[in-house]
Amino acid sequence: MKAKTTRQSKATRQPYDTSTRGRGPRTKSKSSTEDKSRAVSVQAFVDPPSSMPMTLSTSATGAVLYRDLCVQQVKARYPGIEPRNDWELLYLAEKKLAGTVEEVHAALEERYIKDIKSFGFEECEDMVAQSLALLVEPTGWKPLPKELNKYIHIRPIPDTKYSIRLFPGSISAAEYCMDFVDSASGEPVNSPFEFELWGVPDPDTPWLSMPITMRMRSIENARGIKQKDILPGHEKFILRDGLTCVLIRPGKPKIQFTVPVREMPEQSQAVPEEVVILDLPKVIH
């Protein structure tokens, strides 16, 4: 207890200066970062706030380092305020504080001292480090303009200067995202023309999929935001891996596409049970 009290006294005077504190390597954080199969689907970031930058370079599976997500969040929420350590970065990313820079700093110092009293300095530092080292799967974060990998697909829409872009969301939830982009610049745009987007049964095996059609609406529309109030380039649609969609435009041919299905990351599994496979044809012509 005395050691914690001593650390707390120092923290009260300089709660954010951790550069001079000798500390060993964080093996827990390292393992969390390296184990890509432990990515977490984060619903809190399904729809980035309207003030946030809309691009974040993601991994092929849609997983990103939570630290990077927090940096984007803080830059958007608190222009002019630079987190002075990792505890501030995490707290500012997850909480909304109002006031001047000085008032925000004062509120942070008060909160930090309370956490130190409740958990101790080492425990606070470890919890923050482990949280920021997590891989998370935010759905709705857009790739950079013209960014491509085998999971990001851009296809031009005939007779327009726009394209459909598919990009990965949470792989654990099998969520894929779609938006419209300017074909020349790659910049995202909101609904650029009159259309309807429908999810339909798989045309090849309709009896194996949901036997219904469903009109797809953007995240923003689904949450009650009027079309005119969606900030430029923020509109996006949540689809599912393997979903077949039809884009309908008045007086134009229908456009059909099927969302790719991603292979799930390998995960450690129990020893499989012995299974006898019966020899039956897959397709009968």
CSV table of C-alpha atoms in Angstrom, one decimal:
chain,number,residue,atom,x,y,z
A,1,MET,CA,0.0,0.0,0.0
A,2,LYS,CA,2.8,2.4,0.7
A,3,ALA,CA,4.3,1.9,-2.7
A,4,LYS,CA,0.9,2.7,-4.3
A,5,THR,CA,0.6,5.8,-2.1
A,6,THR,CA,4.0,7.0,-3.2
A,7,ARG,CA,3.1,6.5,-6.9
A,8,GLN,CA,-0.2,8.2,-6.3
A,9,SER,CA,1.6,11.2,-4.8
A,10,LYS,CA,3.8,11.5,-7.9
A,11,ALA,CA,0.9,11.0,-10.2
A,12,THR,CA,-1.0,13.8,-8.6
A,13,ARG,CA,1.8,16.3,-9.4
A,14,GLN,CA,2.5,15.0,-12.9
A,15,PRO,CA,-0.3,12.5,-13.8
A,16,TYR,CA,0.7,12.2,-17.4
A,17,ASP,CA,4.5,12.1,-17.5
A,18,THR,CA,5.2,8.4,-17.7
A,19,SER,CA,8.4,8.8,-19.8
A,20,THR,CA,10.7,8.8,-16.8
A,21,ARG,CA,9.1,5.8,-15.1
A,22,GLY,CA,11.2,2.6,-15.6
A,23,ARG,CA,8.9,-0.2,-16.6
A,24,GLY,CA,9.5,-3.6,-18.1
A,25,PRO,CA,8.1,-4.8,-21.4
A,26,ARG,CA,4.4,-5.6,-21.5
A,27,THR,CA,4.2,-9.2,-22.6
A,28,LYS,CA,0.4,-9.3,-22.3
A,29,SER,CA,-0.1,-6.4,-24.7
A,30,LYS,CA,2.3,-7.9,-27.2
A,31,SER,CA,0.5,-11.2,-27.2
A,32,SER,CA,-2.8,-9.5,-27.7
A,33,THR,CA,-1.5,-7.6,-30.7
A,34,GLU,CA,0.1,-10.6,-32.3
A,35,ASP,CA,-2.9,-13.0,-31.9
A,36,LYS,CA,-5.0,-11.9,-34.9
A,37,SER,CA,-7.5,-14.6,-34.2
A,38,ARG,CA,-8.7,-12.7,-31.1
A,39,ALA,CA,-10.1,-9.7,-32.9
A,40,VAL,CA,-13.2,-8.3,-31.3
A,41,SER,CA,-16.3,-7.1,-33.0
A,42,VAL,CA,-16.9,-3.6,-31.6
A,43,GLN,CA,-20.5,-2.5,-32.1
A,44,ALA,CA,-19.7,0.9,-30.5
A,45,PHE,CA,-18.0,1.9,-33.7
A,46,VAL,CA,-20.4,0.4,-36.1
A,47,ASP,CA,-21.4,3.9,-37.2
A,48,PRO,CA,-18.7,6.5,-36.7
A,49,PRO,CA,-20.0,9.8,-35.4
A,50,SER,CA,-20.8,12.3,-38.1
A,51,SER,CA,-17.9,14.5,-37.2
A,52,MET,CA,-15.3,11.8,-37.6
A,53,PRO,CA,-12.8,11.3,-40.4
A,54,MET,CA,-14.4,8.6,-42.6
A,55,THR,CA,-11.3,6.7,-43.6
A,56,LEU,CA,-9.1,4.2,-41.8
A,57,SER,CA,-6.7,1.8,-43.4
A,58,THR,CA,-7.9,-1.7,-42.4
A,59,SER,CA,-6.4,-5.2,-42.5
A,60,ALA,CA,-7.8,-7.7,-45.0
A,61,THR,CA,-10.2,-9.1,-42.4
A,62,GLY,CA,-11.5,-5.7,-41.3
A,63,ALA,CA,-9.6,-5.8,-38.1
A,64,VAL,CA,-7.7,-2.7,-36.9
A,65,LEU,CA,-5.7,-1.9,-33.8
A,66,TYR,CA,-7.9,-0.3,-31.2
A,67,ARG,CA,-5.2,2.3,-30.6
A,68,ASP,CA,-5.5,3.5,-34.2
A,69,LEU,CA,-9.3,3.7,-33.8
A,70,CYS,CA,-8.9,5.8,-30.7
A,71,VAL,CA,-6.5,8.2,-32.3
A,72,GLN,CA,-9.0,8.8,-35.1
A,73,GLN,CA,-11.8,9.3,-32.6
A,74,VAL,CA,-9.9,11.8,-30.5
A,75,LYS,CA,-8.8,13.8,-33.5
A,76,ALA,CA,-12.4,14.2,-34.6
A,77,ARG,CA,-13.9,14.8,-31.2
A,78,TYR,CA,-11.3,17.1,-29.7
A,79,PRO,CA,-9.6,19.3,-32.4
A,80,GLY,CA,-6.7,21.1,-30.8
A,81,ILE,CA,-6.4,18.6,-27.9
A,82,GLU,CA,-3.5,16.2,-28.0
A,83,PRO,CA,-3.6,13.2,-25.5
A,84,ARG,CA,-0.7,13.4,-23.2
A,85,ASN,CA,-0.5,9.7,-22.5
A,86,ASP,CA,-2.2,6.5,-23.3
A,87,TRP,CA,-4.7,6.8,-20.4
A,88,GLU,CA,-5.9,10.1,-21.9
A,89,LEU,CA,-6.1,8.6,-25.4
A,90,LEU,CA,-8.3,5.8,-24.2
A,91,TYR,CA,-10.5,8.0,-22.0
A,92,LEU,CA,-11.0,10.7,-24.6
A,93,ALA,CA,-11.9,8.1,-27.2
A,94,GLU,CA,-14.6,6.6,-25.1
A,95,LYS,CA,-16.0,9.6,-23.2
A,96,LYS,CA,-17.3,13.0,-24.4
A,97,LEU,CA,-16.0,16.0,-22.4
A,98,ALA,CA,-17.1,19.5,-23.1
A,99,GLY,CA,-15.2,22.8,-22.4
A,100,THR,CA,-12.0,24.6,-23.2
A,101,VAL,CA,-8.7,22.9,-23.5
A,102,GLU,CA,-7.9,23.9,-20.0
A,103,GLU,CA,-11.2,22.6,-18.7
A,104,VAL,CA,-10.8,19.3,-20.5
A,105,HIS,CA,-7.3,18.9,-19.0
A,106,ALA,CA,-8.6,19.6,-15.6
A,107,ALA,CA,-11.4,17.0,-15.9
A,108,LEU,CA,-8.9,14.5,-17.1
A,109,GLU,CA,-6.6,15.0,-14.2
A,110,GLU,CA,-9.5,14.6,-11.7
A,111,ARG,CA,-10.6,11.4,-13.4
A,112,TYR,CA,-7.1,10.0,-13.6
A,113,ILE,CA,-6.4,10.6,-9.9
A,114,LYS,CA,-9.7,8.8,-9.1
A,115,ASP,CA,-8.7,5.8,-11.2
A,116,ILE,CA,-5.3,5.7,-9.5
A,117,LYS,CA,-6.9,5.7,-6.1
A,118,SER,CA,-9.3,3.0,-7.1
A,119,PHE,CA,-7.0,0.6,-9.0
A,120,GLY,CA,-3.4,1.7,-8.4
A,121,PHE,CA,-1.0,3.1,-10.9
A,122,GLU,CA,0.3,-0.3,-12.3
A,123,GLU,CA,-3.1,-1.7,-12.7
A,124,CYS,CA,-4.4,1.3,-14.6
A,125,GLU,CA,-1.4,1.3,-16.9
A,126,ASP,CA,-1.8,-2.4,-17.6
A,127,MET,CA,-5.5,-2.1,-18.3
A,128,VAL,CA,-4.9,0.8,-20.7
A,129,ALA,CA,-2.1,-1.0,-22.5
A,130,GLN,CA,-4.1,-4.2,-23.0
A,131,SER,CA,-7.1,-2.3,-24.3
A,132,LEU,CA,-5.2,-0.3,-26.8
A,133,ALA,CA,-3.4,-3.4,-28.1
A,134,LEU,CA,-6.6,-5.2,-28.9
A,135,LEU,CA,-7.6,-5.9,-32.5
A,136,VAL,CA,-11.2,-4.9,-33.1
A,137,GLU,CA,-13.5,-5.2,-36.1
A,138,PRO,CA,-15.3,-1.9,-36.6
A,139,THR,CA,-18.1,-2.0,-39.2
A,140,GLY,CA,-18.6,1.2,-41.3
A,141,TRP,CA,-15.1,2.6,-41.4
A,142,LYS,CA,-14.3,3.5,-45.0
A,143,PRO,CA,-11.1,2.7,-46.8
A,144,LEU,CA,-8.9,5.4,-48.1
A,145,PRO,CA,-9.8,6.7,-51.6
A,146,LYS,CA,-8.7,4.2,-54.3
A,147,GLU,CA,-7.3,1.8,-51.6
A,148,LEU,CA,-7.5,-1.7,-52.9
A,149,ASN,CA,-6.7,-5.2,-51.7
A,150,LYS,CA,-8.4,-8.5,-52.4
A,151,TYR,CA,-11.2,-7.6,-49.9
A,152,ILE,CA,-11.9,-4.1,-51.3
A,153,HIS,CA,-13.7,-4.1,-54.7
A,154,ILE,CA,-14.7,-1.1,-56.9
A,155,ARG,CA,-17.0,-1.6,-59.9
A,156,PRO,CA,-18.2,1.1,-62.2
A,157,ILE,CA,-21.9,1.7,-62.6
A,158,PRO,CA,-22.8,1.9,-66.3
A,159,ASP,CA,-23.9,5.3,-67.7
A,160,THR,CA,-22.7,7.1,-64.6
A,161,LYS,CA,-19.4,8.6,-63.3
A,162,TYR,CA,-19.8,6.6,-60.1
A,163,SER,CA,-18.9,3.2,-58.8
A,164,ILE,CA,-20.0,0.7,-56.2
A,165,ARG,CA,-17.4,0.0,-53.6
A,166,LEU,CA,-17.5,-3.1,-51.3
A,167,PHE,CA,-15.2,-3.1,-48.3
A,168,PRO,CA,-14.9,-5.3,-45.2
A,169,GLY,CA,-16.6,-4.9,-41.9
A,170,SER,CA,-16.6,-7.3,-39.0
A,171,ILE,CA,-15.6,-10.7,-40.2
A,172,SER,CA,-16.9,-12.3,-37.0
A,173,ALA,CA,-20.4,-10.9,-37.8
A,174,ALA,CA,-20.0,-11.6,-41.5
A,175,GLU,CA,-20.6,-7.9,-42.3
A,176,TYR,CA,-19.5,-6.3,-45.5
A,177,CYS,CA,-20.0,-2.7,-46.3
A,178,MET,CA,-21.0,-0.8,-49.5
A,179,ASP,CA,-20.9,2.8,-50.6
A,180,PHE,CA,-20.8,4.9,-53.7
A,181,VAL,CA,-17.6,6.6,-54.9
A,182,ASP,CA,-16.6,8.9,-57.7
A,183,SER,CA,-15.0,6.7,-60.3
A,184,ALA,CA,-12.3,9.3,-61.1
A,185,SER,CA,-11.2,10.5,-57.7
A,186,GLY,CA,-12.2,7.5,-55.6
A,187,GLU,CA,-13.9,9.9,-53.0
A,188,PRO,CA,-17.0,8.5,-51.4
A,189,VAL,CA,-20.3,10.2,-52.2
A,190,ASN,CA,-23.8,9.9,-50.8
A,191,SER,CA,-26.6,8.4,-53.0
A,192,PRO,CA,-25.7,10.0,-56.3
A,193,PHE,CA,-28.9,9.1,-58.2
A,194,GLU,CA,-32.4,7.7,-57.7
A,195,PHE,CA,-32.2,4.0,-56.9
A,196,GLU,CA,-33.3,1.1,-54.8
A,197,LEU,CA,-31.0,-1.5,-53.4
A,198,TRP,CA,-32.5,-5.0,-52.6
A,199,GLY,CA,-31.2,-8.1,-51.0
A,200,VAL,CA,-32.5,-11.1,-52.9
A,201,PRO,CA,-32.3,-14.9,-52.7
A,202,ASP,CA,-29.2,-16.5,-54.3
A,203,PRO,CA,-30.2,-16.8,-58.0
A,204,ASP,CA,-28.2,-20.1,-58.3
A,205,THR,CA,-29.6,-21.8,-55.2
A,206,PRO,CA,-32.6,-19.8,-54.1
A,207,TRP,CA,-33.9,-22.7,-52.0
A,208,LEU,CA,-30.8,-22.6,-49.9
A,209,SER,CA,-31.0,-19.0,-48.9
A,210,MET,CA,-33.7,-16.8,-47.2
A,211,PRO,CA,-36.8,-17.0,-49.5
A,212,ILE,CA,-37.5,-13.3,-49.2
A,213,THR,CA,-36.4,-10.1,-50.7
A,214,MET,CA,-35.5,-7.1,-48.5
A,215,ARG,CA,-34.9,-3.5,-49.4
A,216,MET,CA,-31.5,-2.4,-48.0
A,217,ARG,CA,-31.2,1.0,-46.4
A,218,SER,CA,-28.1,2.9,-45.4
A,219,ILE,CA,-27.0,2.9,-41.8
A,220,GLU,CA,-27.9,6.6,-41.6
A,221,ASN,CA,-31.5,6.1,-43.0
A,222,ALA,CA,-32.0,3.1,-40.7
A,223,ARG,CA,-31.2,5.3,-37.7
A,224,GLY,CA,-33.6,8.0,-38.7
A,225,ILE,CA,-31.2,10.4,-40.3
A,226,LYS,CA,-32.9,12.2,-43.3
A,227,GLN,CA,-31.0,11.9,-46.6
A,228,LYS,CA,-30.4,15.6,-46.7
A,229,ASP,CA,-28.8,15.6,-43.3
A,230,ILE,CA,-26.2,12.9,-44.0
A,231,LEU,CA,-22.8,14.5,-44.2
A,232,PRO,CA,-21.1,14.4,-47.6
A,233,GLY,CA,-19.4,11.0,-48.2
A,234,HIS,CA,-20.6,9.4,-45.0
A,235,GLU,CA,-23.5,7.2,-46.3
A,236,LYS,CA,-22.9,3.5,-46.2
A,237,PHE,CA,-24.8,0.2,-46.4
A,238,ILE,CA,-24.3,-2.9,-44.2
A,239,LEU,CA,-24.5,-6.1,-46.3
A,240,ARG,CA,-23.6,-9.7,-45.4
A,241,ASP,CA,-21.0,-12.0,-46.8
A,242,GLY,CA,-22.6,-14.0,-49.6
A,243,LEU,CA,-25.6,-11.7,-50.0
A,244,THR,CA,-26.9,-11.2,-53.5
A,245,CYS,CA,-28.0,-7.6,-54.2
A,246,VAL,CA,-29.9,-5.9,-57.0
A,247,LEU,CA,-29.5,-2.2,-57.7
A,248,ILE,CA,-32.6,-0.8,-59.4
A,249,ARG,CA,-32.5,2.5,-61.3
A,250,PRO,CA,-35.6,4.0,-63.1
A,251,GLY,CA,-35.3,3.4,-66.9
A,252,LYS,CA,-32.0,1.5,-66.6
A,253,PRO,CA,-31.0,-2.1,-66.6
A,254,LYS,CA,-30.8,-3.8,-63.2
A,255,ILE,CA,-27.3,-4.3,-61.7
A,256,GLN,CA,-26.8,-7.5,-59.8
A,257,PHE,CA,-23.8,-8.5,-57.6
A,258,THR,CA,-23.0,-11.0,-54.9
A,259,VAL,CA,-21.0,-10.0,-51.9
A,260,PRO,CA,-17.8,-12.1,-51.5
A,261,VAL,CA,-17.6,-14.6,-48.7
A,262,ARG,CA,-14.4,-14.3,-46.6
A,263,GLU,CA,-12.7,-17.3,-45.1
A,264,MET,CA,-12.7,-17.1,-41.3
A,265,PRO,CA,-9.3,-16.8,-39.6
A,266,GLU,CA,-8.0,-20.1,-38.3
A,267,GLN,CA,-8.7,-20.6,-34.7
A,268,SER,CA,-7.6,-23.3,-32.3
A,269,GLN,CA,-10.2,-26.0,-32.0
A,270,ALA,CA,-10.7,-29.1,-30.1
A,271,VAL,CA,-9.7,-32.4,-31.6
A,272,PRO,CA,-12.4,-33.1,-34.2
A,273,GLU,CA,-14.7,-36.1,-33.8
A,274,GLU,CA,-14.4,-38.9,-36.3
A,275,VAL,CA,-17.0,-38.4,-39.1
A,276,VAL,CA,-18.0,-40.8,-41.9
A,277,ILE,CA,-18.6,-39.0,-45.2
A,278,LEU,CA,-21.2,-40.5,-47.4
A,279,ASP,CA,-20.5,-40.4,-51.2
A,280,LEU,CA,-23.3,-38.5,-52.7
A,281,PRO,CA,-23.4,-36.1,-55.7
A,282,LYS,CA,-23.4,-32.4,-55.0
A,283,VAL,CA,-25.1,-31.4,-58.2
A,284,ILE,CA,-27.4,-33.5,-60.4
A,285,HIS,CA,-27.6,-32.3,-64.0
